[in-house]
PDB file of C-alpha atoms and ligand atoms in Angstrom:
ATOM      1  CA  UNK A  12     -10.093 -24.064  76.981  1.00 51.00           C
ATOM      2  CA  UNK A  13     -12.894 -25.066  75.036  1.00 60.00           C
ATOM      3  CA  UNK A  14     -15.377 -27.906  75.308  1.00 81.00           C
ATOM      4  CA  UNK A  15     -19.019 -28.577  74.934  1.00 88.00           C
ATOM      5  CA  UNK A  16     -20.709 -27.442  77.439  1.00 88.00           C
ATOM      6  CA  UNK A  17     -18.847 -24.000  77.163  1.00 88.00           C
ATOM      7  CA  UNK A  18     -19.668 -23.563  73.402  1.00 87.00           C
ATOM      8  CA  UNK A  19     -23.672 -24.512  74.586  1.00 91.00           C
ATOM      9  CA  UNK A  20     -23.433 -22.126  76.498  1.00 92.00           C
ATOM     10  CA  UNK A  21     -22.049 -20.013  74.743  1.00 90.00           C
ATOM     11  CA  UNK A  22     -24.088 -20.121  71.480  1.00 91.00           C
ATOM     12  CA  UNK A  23     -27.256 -20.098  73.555  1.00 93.00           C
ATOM     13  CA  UNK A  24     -26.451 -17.180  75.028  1.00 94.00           C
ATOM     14  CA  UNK A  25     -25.733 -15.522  71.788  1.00 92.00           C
ATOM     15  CA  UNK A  26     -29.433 -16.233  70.478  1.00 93.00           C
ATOM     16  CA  UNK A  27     -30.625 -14.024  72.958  1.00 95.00           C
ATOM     17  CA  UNK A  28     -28.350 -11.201  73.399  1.00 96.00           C
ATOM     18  CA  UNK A  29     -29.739  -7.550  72.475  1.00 96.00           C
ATOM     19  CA  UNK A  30     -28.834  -3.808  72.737  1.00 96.00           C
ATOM     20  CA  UNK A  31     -28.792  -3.366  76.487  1.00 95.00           C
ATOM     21  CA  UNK A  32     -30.327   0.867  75.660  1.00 94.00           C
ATOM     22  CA  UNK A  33     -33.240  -0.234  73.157  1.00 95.00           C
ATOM     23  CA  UNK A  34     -33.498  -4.257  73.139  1.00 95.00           C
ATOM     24  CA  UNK A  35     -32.775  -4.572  69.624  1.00 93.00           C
ATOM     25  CA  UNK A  36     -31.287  -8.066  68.265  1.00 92.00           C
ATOM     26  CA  UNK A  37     -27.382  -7.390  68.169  1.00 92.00           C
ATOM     27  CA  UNK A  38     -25.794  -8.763  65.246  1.00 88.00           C
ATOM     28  CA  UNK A  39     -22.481 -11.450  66.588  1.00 86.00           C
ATOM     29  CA  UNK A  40     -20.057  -8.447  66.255  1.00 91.00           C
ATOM     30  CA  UNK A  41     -22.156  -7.272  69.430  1.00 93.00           C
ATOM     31  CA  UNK A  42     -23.120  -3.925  67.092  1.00 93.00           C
ATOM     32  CA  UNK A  43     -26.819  -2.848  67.177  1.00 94.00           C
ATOM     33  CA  UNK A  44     -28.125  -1.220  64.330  1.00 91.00           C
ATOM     34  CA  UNK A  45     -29.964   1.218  66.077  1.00 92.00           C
ATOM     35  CA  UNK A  46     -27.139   2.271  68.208  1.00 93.00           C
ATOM     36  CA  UNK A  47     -23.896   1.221  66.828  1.00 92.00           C
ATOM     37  CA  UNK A  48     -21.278  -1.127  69.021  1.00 92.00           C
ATOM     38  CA  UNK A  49     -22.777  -2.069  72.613  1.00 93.00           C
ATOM     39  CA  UNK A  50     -19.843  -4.687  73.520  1.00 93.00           C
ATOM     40  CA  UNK A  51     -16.877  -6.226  72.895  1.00 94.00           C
ATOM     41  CA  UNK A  52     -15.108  -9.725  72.926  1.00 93.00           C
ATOM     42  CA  UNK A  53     -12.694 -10.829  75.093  1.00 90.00           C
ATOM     43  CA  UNK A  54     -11.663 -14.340  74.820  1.00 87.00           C
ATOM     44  CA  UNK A  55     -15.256 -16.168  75.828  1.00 88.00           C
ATOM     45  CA  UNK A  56     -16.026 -13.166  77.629  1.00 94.00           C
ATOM     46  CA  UNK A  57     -18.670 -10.396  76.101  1.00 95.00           C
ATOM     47  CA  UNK A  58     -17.886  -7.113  77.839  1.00 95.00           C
ATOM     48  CA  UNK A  59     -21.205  -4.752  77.500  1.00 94.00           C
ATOM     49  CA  UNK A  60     -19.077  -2.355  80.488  1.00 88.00           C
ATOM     50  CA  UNK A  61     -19.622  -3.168  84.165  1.00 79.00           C
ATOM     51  CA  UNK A  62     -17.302  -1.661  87.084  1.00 74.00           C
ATOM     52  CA  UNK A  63     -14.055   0.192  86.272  1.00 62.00           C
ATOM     53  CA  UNK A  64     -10.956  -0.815  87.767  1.00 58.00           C
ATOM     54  CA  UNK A  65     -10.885   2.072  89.610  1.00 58.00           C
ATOM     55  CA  UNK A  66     -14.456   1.171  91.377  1.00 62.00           C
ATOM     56  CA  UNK A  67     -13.220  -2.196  92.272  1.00 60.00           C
ATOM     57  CA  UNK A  68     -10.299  -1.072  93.917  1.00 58.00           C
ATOM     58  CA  UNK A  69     -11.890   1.997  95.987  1.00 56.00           C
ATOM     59  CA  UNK A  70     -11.364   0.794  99.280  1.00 63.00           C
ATOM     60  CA  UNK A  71      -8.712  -1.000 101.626  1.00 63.00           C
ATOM     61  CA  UNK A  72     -10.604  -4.456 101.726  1.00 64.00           C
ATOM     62  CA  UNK A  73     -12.184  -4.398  98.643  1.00 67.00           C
ATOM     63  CA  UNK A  74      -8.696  -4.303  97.167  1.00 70.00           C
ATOM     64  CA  UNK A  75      -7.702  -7.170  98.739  1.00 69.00           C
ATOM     65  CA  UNK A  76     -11.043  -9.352  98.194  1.00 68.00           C
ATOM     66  CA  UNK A  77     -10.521  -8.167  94.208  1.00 72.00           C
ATOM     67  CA  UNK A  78      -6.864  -8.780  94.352  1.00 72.00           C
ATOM     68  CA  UNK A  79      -8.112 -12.387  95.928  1.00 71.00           C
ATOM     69  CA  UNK A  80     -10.856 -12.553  93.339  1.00 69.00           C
ATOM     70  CA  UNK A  81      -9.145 -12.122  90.560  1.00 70.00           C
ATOM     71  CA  UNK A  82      -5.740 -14.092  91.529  1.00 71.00           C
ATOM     72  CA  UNK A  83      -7.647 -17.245  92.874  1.00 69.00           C
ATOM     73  CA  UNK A  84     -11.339 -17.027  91.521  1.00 68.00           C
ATOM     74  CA  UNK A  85     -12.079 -20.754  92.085  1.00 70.00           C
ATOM     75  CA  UNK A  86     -10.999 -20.707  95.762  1.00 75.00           C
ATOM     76  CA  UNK A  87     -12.800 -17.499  97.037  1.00 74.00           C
ATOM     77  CA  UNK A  88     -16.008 -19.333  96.918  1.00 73.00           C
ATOM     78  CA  UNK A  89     -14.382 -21.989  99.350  1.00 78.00           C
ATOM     79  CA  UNK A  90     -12.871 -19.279 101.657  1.00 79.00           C
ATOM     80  CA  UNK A  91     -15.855 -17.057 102.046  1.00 77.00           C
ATOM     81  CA  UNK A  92     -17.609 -19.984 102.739  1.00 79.00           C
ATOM     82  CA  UNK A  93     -15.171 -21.396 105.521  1.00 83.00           C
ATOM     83  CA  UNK A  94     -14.067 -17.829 107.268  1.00 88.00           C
ATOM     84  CA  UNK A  95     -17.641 -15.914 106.799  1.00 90.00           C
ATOM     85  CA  UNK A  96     -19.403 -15.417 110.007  1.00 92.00           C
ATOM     86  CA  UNK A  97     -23.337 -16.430 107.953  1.00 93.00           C
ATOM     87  CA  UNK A  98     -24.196 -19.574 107.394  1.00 92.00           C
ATOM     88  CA  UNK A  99     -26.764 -20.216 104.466  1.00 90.00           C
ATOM     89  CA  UNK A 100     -29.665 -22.178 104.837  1.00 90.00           C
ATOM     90  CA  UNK A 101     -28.791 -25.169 103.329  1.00 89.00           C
ATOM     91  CA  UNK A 102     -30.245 -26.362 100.240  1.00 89.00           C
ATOM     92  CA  UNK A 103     -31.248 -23.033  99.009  1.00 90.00           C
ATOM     93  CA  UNK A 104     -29.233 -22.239  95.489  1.00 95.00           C
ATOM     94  CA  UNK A 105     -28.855 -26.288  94.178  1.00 95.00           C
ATOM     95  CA  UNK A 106     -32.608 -27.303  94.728  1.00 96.00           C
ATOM     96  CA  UNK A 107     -33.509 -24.098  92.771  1.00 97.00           C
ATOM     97  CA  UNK A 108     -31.393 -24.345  89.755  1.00 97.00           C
ATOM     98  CA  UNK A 109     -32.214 -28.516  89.868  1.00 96.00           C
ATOM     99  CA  UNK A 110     -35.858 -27.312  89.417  1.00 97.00           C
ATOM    100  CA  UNK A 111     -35.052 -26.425  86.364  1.00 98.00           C
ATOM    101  CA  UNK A 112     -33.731 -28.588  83.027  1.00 97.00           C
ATOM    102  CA  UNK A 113     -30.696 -26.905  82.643  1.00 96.00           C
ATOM    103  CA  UNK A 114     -29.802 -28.810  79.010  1.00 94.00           C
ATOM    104  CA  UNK A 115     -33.395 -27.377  77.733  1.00 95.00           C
ATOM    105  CA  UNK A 116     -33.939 -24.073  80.168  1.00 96.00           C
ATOM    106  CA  UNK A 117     -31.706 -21.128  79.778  1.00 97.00           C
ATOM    107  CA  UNK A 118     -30.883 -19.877  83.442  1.00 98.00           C
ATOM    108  CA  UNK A 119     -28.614 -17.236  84.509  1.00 98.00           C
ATOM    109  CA  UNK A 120     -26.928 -15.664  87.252  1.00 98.00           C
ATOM    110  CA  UNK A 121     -27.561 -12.385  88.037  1.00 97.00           C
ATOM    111  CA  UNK A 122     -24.184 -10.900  89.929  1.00 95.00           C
ATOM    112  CA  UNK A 123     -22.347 -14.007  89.976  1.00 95.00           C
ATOM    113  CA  UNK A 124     -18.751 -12.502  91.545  1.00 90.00           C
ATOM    114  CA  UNK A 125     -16.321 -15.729  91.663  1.00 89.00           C
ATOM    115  CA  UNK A 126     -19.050 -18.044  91.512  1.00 89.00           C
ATOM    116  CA  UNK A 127     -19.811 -20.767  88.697  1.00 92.00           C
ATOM    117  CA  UNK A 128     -22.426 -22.705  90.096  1.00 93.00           C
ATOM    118  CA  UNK A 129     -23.364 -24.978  87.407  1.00 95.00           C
ATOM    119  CA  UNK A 130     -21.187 -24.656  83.778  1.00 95.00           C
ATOM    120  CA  UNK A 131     -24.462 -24.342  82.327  1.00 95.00           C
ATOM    121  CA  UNK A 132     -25.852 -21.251  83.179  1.00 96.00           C
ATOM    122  CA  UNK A 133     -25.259 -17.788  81.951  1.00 97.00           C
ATOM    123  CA  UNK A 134     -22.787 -16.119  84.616  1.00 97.00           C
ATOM    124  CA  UNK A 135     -23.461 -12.151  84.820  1.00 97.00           C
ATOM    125  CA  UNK A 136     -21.548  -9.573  86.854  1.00 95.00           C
ATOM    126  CA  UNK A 137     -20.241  -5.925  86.933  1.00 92.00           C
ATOM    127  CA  UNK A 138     -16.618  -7.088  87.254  1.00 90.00           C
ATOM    128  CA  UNK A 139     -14.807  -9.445  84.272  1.00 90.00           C
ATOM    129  CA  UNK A 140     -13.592 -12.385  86.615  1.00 90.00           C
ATOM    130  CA  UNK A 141     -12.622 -15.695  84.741  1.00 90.00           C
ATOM    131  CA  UNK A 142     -15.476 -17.124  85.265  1.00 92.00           C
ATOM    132  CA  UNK A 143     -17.726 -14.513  83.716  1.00 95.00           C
ATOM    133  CA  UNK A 144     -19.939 -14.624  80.545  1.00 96.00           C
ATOM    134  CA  UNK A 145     -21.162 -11.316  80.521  1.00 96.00           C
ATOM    135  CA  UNK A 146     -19.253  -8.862  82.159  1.00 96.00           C
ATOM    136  CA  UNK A 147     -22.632  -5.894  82.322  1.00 95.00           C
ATOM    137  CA  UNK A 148     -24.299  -3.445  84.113  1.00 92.00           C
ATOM    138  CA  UNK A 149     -27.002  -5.509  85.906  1.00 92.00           C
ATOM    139  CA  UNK A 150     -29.569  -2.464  85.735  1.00 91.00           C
ATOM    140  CA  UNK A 151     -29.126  -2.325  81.794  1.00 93.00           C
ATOM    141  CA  UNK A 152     -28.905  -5.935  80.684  1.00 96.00           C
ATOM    142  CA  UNK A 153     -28.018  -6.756  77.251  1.00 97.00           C
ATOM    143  CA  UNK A 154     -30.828 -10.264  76.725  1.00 97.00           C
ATOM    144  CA  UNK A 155     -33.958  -9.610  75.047  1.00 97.00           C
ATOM    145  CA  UNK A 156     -37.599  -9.725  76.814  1.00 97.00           C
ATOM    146  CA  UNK A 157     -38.847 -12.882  78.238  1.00 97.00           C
ATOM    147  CA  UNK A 158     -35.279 -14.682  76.957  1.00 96.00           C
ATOM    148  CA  UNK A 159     -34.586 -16.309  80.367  1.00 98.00           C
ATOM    149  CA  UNK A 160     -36.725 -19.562  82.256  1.00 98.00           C
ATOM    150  CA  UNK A 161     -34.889 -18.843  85.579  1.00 98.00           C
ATOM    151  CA  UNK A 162     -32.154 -16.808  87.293  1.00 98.00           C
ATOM    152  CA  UNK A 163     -30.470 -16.133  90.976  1.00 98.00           C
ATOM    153  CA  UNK A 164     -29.322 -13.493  92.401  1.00 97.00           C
ATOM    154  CA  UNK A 165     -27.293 -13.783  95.543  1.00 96.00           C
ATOM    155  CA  UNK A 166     -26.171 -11.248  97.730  1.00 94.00           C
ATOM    156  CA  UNK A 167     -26.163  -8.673  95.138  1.00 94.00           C
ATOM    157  CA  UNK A 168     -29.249  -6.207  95.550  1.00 95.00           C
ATOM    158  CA  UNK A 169     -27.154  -4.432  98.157  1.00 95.00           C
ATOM    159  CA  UNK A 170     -24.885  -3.868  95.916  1.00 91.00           C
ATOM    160  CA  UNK A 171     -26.534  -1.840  93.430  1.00 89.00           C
ATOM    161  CA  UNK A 172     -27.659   2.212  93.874  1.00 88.00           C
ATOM    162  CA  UNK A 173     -31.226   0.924  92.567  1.00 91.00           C
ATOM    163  CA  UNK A 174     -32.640  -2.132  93.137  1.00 94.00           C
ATOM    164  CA  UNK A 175     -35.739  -1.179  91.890  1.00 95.00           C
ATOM    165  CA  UNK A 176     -34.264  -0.980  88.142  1.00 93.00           C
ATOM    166  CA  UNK A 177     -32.484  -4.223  88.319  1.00 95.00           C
ATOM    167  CA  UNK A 178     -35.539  -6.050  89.599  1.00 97.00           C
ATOM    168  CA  UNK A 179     -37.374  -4.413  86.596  1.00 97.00           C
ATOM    169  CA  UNK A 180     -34.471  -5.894  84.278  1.00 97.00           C
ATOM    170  CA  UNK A 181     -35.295  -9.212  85.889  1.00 98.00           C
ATOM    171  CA  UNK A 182     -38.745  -8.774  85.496  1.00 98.00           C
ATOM    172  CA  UNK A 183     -37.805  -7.788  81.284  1.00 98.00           C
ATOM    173  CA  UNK A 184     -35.866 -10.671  80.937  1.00 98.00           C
ATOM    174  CA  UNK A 185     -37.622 -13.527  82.480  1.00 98.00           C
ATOM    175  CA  UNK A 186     -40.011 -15.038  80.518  1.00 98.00           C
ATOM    176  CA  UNK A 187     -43.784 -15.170  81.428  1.00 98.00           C
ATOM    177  CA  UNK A 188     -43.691 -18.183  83.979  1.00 97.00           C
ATOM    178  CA  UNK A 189     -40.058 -17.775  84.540  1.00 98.00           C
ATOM    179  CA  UNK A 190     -38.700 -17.845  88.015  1.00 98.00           C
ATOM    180  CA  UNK A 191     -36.222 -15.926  90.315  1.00 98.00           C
ATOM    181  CA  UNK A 192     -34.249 -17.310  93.188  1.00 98.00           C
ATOM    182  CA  UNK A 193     -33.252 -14.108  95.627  1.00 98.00           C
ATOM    183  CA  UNK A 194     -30.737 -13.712  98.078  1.00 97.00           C
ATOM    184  CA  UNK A 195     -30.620 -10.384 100.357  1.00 97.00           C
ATOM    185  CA  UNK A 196     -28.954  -9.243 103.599  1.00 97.00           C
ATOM    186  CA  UNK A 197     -31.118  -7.877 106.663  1.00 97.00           C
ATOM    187  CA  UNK A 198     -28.635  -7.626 109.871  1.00 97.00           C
ATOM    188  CA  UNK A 199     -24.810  -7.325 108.076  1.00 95.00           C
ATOM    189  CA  UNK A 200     -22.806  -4.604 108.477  1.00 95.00           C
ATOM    190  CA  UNK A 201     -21.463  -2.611 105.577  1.00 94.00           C
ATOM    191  CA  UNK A 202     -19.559  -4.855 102.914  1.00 89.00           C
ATOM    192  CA  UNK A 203     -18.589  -2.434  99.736  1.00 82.00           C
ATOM    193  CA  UNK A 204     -17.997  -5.222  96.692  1.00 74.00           C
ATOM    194  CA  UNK A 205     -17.557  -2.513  95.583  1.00 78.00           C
ATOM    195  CA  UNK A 206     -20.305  -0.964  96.778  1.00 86.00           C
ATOM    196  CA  UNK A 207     -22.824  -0.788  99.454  1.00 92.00           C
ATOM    197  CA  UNK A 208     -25.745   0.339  99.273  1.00 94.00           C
ATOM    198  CA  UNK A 209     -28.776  -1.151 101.622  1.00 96.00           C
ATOM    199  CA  UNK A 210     -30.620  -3.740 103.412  1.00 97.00           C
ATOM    200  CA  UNK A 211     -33.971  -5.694 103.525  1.00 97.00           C
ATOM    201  CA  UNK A 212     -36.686  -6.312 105.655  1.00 96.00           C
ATOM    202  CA  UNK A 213     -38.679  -9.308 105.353  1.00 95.00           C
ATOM    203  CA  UNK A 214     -41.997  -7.265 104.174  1.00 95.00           C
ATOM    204  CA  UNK A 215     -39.830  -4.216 102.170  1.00 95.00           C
ATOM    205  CA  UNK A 216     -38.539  -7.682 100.242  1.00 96.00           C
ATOM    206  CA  UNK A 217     -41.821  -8.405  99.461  1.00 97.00           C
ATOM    207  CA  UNK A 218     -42.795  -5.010  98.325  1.00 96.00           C
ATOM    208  CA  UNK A 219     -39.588  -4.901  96.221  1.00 96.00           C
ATOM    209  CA  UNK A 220     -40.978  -7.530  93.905  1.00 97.00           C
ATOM    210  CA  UNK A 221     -44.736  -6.686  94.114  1.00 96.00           C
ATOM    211  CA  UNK A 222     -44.036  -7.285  90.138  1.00 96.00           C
ATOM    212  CA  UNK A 223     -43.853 -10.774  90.592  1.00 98.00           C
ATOM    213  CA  UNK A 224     -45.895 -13.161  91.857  1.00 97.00           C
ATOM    214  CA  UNK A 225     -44.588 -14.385  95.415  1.00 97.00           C
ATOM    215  CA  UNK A 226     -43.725 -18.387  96.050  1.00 97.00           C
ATOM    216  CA  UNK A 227     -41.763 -18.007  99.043  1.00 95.00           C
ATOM    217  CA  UNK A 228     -39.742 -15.777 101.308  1.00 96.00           C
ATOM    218  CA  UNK A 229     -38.267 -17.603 103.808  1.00 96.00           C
ATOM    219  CA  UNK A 230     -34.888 -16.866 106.265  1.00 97.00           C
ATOM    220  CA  UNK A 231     -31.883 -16.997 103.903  1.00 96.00           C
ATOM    221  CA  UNK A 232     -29.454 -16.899 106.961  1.00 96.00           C
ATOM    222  CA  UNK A 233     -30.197 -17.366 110.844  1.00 97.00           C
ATOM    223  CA  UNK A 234     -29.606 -14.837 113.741  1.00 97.00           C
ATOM    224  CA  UNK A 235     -26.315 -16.111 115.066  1.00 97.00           C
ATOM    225  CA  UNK A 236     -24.770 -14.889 111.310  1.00 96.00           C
ATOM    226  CA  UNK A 237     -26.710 -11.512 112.236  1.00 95.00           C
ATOM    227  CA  UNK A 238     -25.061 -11.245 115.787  1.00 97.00           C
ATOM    228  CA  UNK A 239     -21.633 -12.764 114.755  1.00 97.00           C
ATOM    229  CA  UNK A 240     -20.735 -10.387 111.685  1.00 96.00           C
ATOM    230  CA  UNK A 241     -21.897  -7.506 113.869  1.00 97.00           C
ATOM    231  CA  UNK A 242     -19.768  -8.752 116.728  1.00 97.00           C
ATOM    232  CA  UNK A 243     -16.548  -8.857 114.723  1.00 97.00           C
ATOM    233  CA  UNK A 244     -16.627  -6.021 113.890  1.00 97.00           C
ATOM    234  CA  UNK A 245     -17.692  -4.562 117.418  1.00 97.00           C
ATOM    235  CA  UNK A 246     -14.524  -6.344 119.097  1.00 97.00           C
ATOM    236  CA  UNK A 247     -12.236  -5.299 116.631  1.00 97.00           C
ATOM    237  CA  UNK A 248     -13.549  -1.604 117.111  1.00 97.00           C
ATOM    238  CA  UNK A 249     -13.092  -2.155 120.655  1.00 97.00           C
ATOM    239  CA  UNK A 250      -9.732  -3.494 121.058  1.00 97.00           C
ATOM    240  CA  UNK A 251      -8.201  -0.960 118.495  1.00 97.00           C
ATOM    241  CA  UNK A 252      -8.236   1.951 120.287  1.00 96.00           C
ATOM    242  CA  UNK A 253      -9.201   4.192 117.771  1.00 96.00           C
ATOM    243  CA  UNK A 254      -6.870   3.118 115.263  1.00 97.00           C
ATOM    244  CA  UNK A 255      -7.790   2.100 111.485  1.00 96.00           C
ATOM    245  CA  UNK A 256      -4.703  -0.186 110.861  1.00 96.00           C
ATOM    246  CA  UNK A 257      -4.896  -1.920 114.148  1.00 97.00           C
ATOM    247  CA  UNK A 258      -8.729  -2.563 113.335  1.00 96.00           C
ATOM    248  CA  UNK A 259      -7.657  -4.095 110.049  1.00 94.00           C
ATOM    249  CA  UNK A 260      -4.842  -6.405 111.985  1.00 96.00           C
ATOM    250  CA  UNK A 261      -7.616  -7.271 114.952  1.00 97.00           C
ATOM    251  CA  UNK A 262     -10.785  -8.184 112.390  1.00 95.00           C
ATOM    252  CA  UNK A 263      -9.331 -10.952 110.557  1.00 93.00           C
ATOM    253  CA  UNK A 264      -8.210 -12.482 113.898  1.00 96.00           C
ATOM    254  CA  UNK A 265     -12.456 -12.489 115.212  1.00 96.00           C
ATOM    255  CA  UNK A 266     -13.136 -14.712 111.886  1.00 94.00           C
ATOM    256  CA  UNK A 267     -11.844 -17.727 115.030  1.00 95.00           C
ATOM    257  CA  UNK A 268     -15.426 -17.135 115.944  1.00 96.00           C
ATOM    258  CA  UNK A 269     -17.031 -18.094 112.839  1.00 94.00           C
ATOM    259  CA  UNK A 270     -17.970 -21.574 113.308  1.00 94.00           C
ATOM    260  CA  UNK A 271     -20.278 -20.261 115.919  1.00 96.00           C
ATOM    261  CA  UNK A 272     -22.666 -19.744 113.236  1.00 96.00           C
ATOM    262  CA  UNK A 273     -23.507 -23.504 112.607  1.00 95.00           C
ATOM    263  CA  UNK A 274     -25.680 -22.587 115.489  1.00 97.00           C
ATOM    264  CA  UNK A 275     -27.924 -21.226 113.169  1.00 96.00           C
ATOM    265  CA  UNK A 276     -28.275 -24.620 111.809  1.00 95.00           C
ATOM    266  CA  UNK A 277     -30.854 -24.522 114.225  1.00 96.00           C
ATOM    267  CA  UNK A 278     -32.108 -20.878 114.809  1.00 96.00           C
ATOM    268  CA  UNK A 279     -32.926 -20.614 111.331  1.00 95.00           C
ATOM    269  CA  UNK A 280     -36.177 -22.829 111.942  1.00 95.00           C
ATOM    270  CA  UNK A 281     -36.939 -20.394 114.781  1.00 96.00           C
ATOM    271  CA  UNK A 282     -40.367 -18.954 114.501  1.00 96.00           C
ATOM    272  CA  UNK A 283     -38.913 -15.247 115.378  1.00 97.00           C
ATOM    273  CA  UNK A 284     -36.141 -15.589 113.188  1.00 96.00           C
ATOM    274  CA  UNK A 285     -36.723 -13.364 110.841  1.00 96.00           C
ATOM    275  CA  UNK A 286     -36.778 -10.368 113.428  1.00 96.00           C
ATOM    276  CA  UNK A 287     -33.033 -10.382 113.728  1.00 96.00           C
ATOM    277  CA  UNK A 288     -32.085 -12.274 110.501  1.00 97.00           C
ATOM    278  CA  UNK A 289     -28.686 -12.224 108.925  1.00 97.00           C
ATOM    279  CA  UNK A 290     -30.930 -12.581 105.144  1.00 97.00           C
ATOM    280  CA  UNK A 291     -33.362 -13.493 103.691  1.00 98.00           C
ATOM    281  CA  UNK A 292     -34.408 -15.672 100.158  1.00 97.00           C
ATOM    282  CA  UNK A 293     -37.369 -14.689  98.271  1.00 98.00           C
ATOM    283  CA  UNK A 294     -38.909 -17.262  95.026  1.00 98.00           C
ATOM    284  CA  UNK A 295     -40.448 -15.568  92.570  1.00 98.00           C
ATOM    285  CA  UNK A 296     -42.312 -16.121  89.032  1.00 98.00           C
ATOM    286  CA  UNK A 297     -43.242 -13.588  86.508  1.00 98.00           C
ATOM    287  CA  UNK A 298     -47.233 -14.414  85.585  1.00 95.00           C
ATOM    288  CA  UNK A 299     -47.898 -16.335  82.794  1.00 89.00           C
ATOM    289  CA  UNK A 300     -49.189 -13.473  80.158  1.00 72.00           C
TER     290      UNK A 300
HETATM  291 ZN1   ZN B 412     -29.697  -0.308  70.457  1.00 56.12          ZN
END
């Protein structure tokens, strides 16, 4: 399925690609001359090698979210957003990316999963979903310094073993003035997609991207999310006796308690929010050189 937009896209994205080990120009058969072939084509997908099958599939519910994933990539989006215990903030990812001219600025997203949030920007993630441009490791990006005006990154830093390194590769491939939309969790329990790896504080947020200069953190998600997640999975510890199949039956079943969170509708204007937070959003530029 081609059309327009798509092959913009497409061919804008292929001005700035480069050898995600030394940053090199790669020529369109994705081959560096430095360091031989970095990636390969699939379709309209470029695969520089993100998670293995394997990875994706390592545990019980992460099998079925990639099974879901992959089967009905348009509708996960709609079902997270129905069945999850947080509620956003809203207006957080749409008056970002409309701050930007997104027929002139080149704007990605950084750990997209099922998402295609505008057909414009670059979609980036570790596994090759349909909706994927560039199926990478986030930490080892294959776009050349300063190539991007903007990108998000939404409930992904978690996921990665070093945040540090992927905020550098943000900080590499944002251009001097470019800015960063940033999603994290605080209070959630573990979530493996396909991995797991840690949480943020407000001020550790901060610290994470003392690179950049700061616009705004703000709370991402309110404390009801916090308490709700944790709750589901508290009463579906407790009324399981012990038993890891019986949780699995029991937890889907607490998701009737979800729409509690439109309570945080409210809460998230809270002064104290923050202290028991479900996430939080950080906006930040790289300075002008
Ligand atoms: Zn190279």
């Amino acid at each position: 399925m081609h059309d327009t937009i798509t092959d913009t896209r497409q061919g804008r994205l292929a001005e700035v690609l480069a050898c995600p080990r030394c940053h090199a120009r790669l020529d369109p058969s994705l081959v560096c001359v430095v360091c031989g072939p970095m990636g390969t084509r699939r379709g309209e997908q470029l695969d520089f090698g993100g998670f293995g099958e394997s990875e994706l599939k390592a545990d019980a519910l992460n099998r079925v979210k990639e099974l879901v994933k992959t089967r009905f990539h348009r509708l996960y989006p709609a079902a997270i957003k129905v069945l999850s215990p947080v509620q956003d903030r809203p207006g957080l990812v749409t008056p970002f990316l409309r701050s930007f001219d997104l027929d002139r600025d080149l704007v990605a997203d950084f750990g997209c999963g099922t998402h295609r949030r505008d057909p414009r920007i670059i979609c980036m993630d570790g596994g090759s979903y349909g909706n994927v441009d560039l199926v990478t490791d986030l930490r080892r990006l294959p776009l050349a310094d300063g190539s991007l005006d903007g990108g998000i990154s939404i409930a992904v830093l978690e996921h990665v073993p070093d945040p540090a390194r992927h905020i550098a590769e943000m900080h590499r491939v944002l251009r001097p003035g470019g800015r960063m939309l940033v999603f994290v969790p605080f209070m959630q329990p573990f979530h493996a997609s396909p991995y797991d790896f840690q949480r943020f504080t407000e001020v550790g947020l901060r610290e994470q991207f003392g690179d950049f200069e700061v616009l705004a953190v703000r709370v991402g998600a309110g404390p009801t999310s916090g308490m709700l997640w944790v709750l589901q999975e508290w009463l579906a510890m407790l009324l399981s006796f012990g038993s890891r199949r019986l949780y699995r039956a029991i937890l889907p079943l607490t998701w009737v308690l979800s729409p509690l969170k439109l309570l945080d509708l409210l809460l998230v204007h809270h002064p104290m929010a923050a202290q028991a937070a479900s996430g939080f959003v950080i906006e930040v530029r790289k300075a002008s050189a």
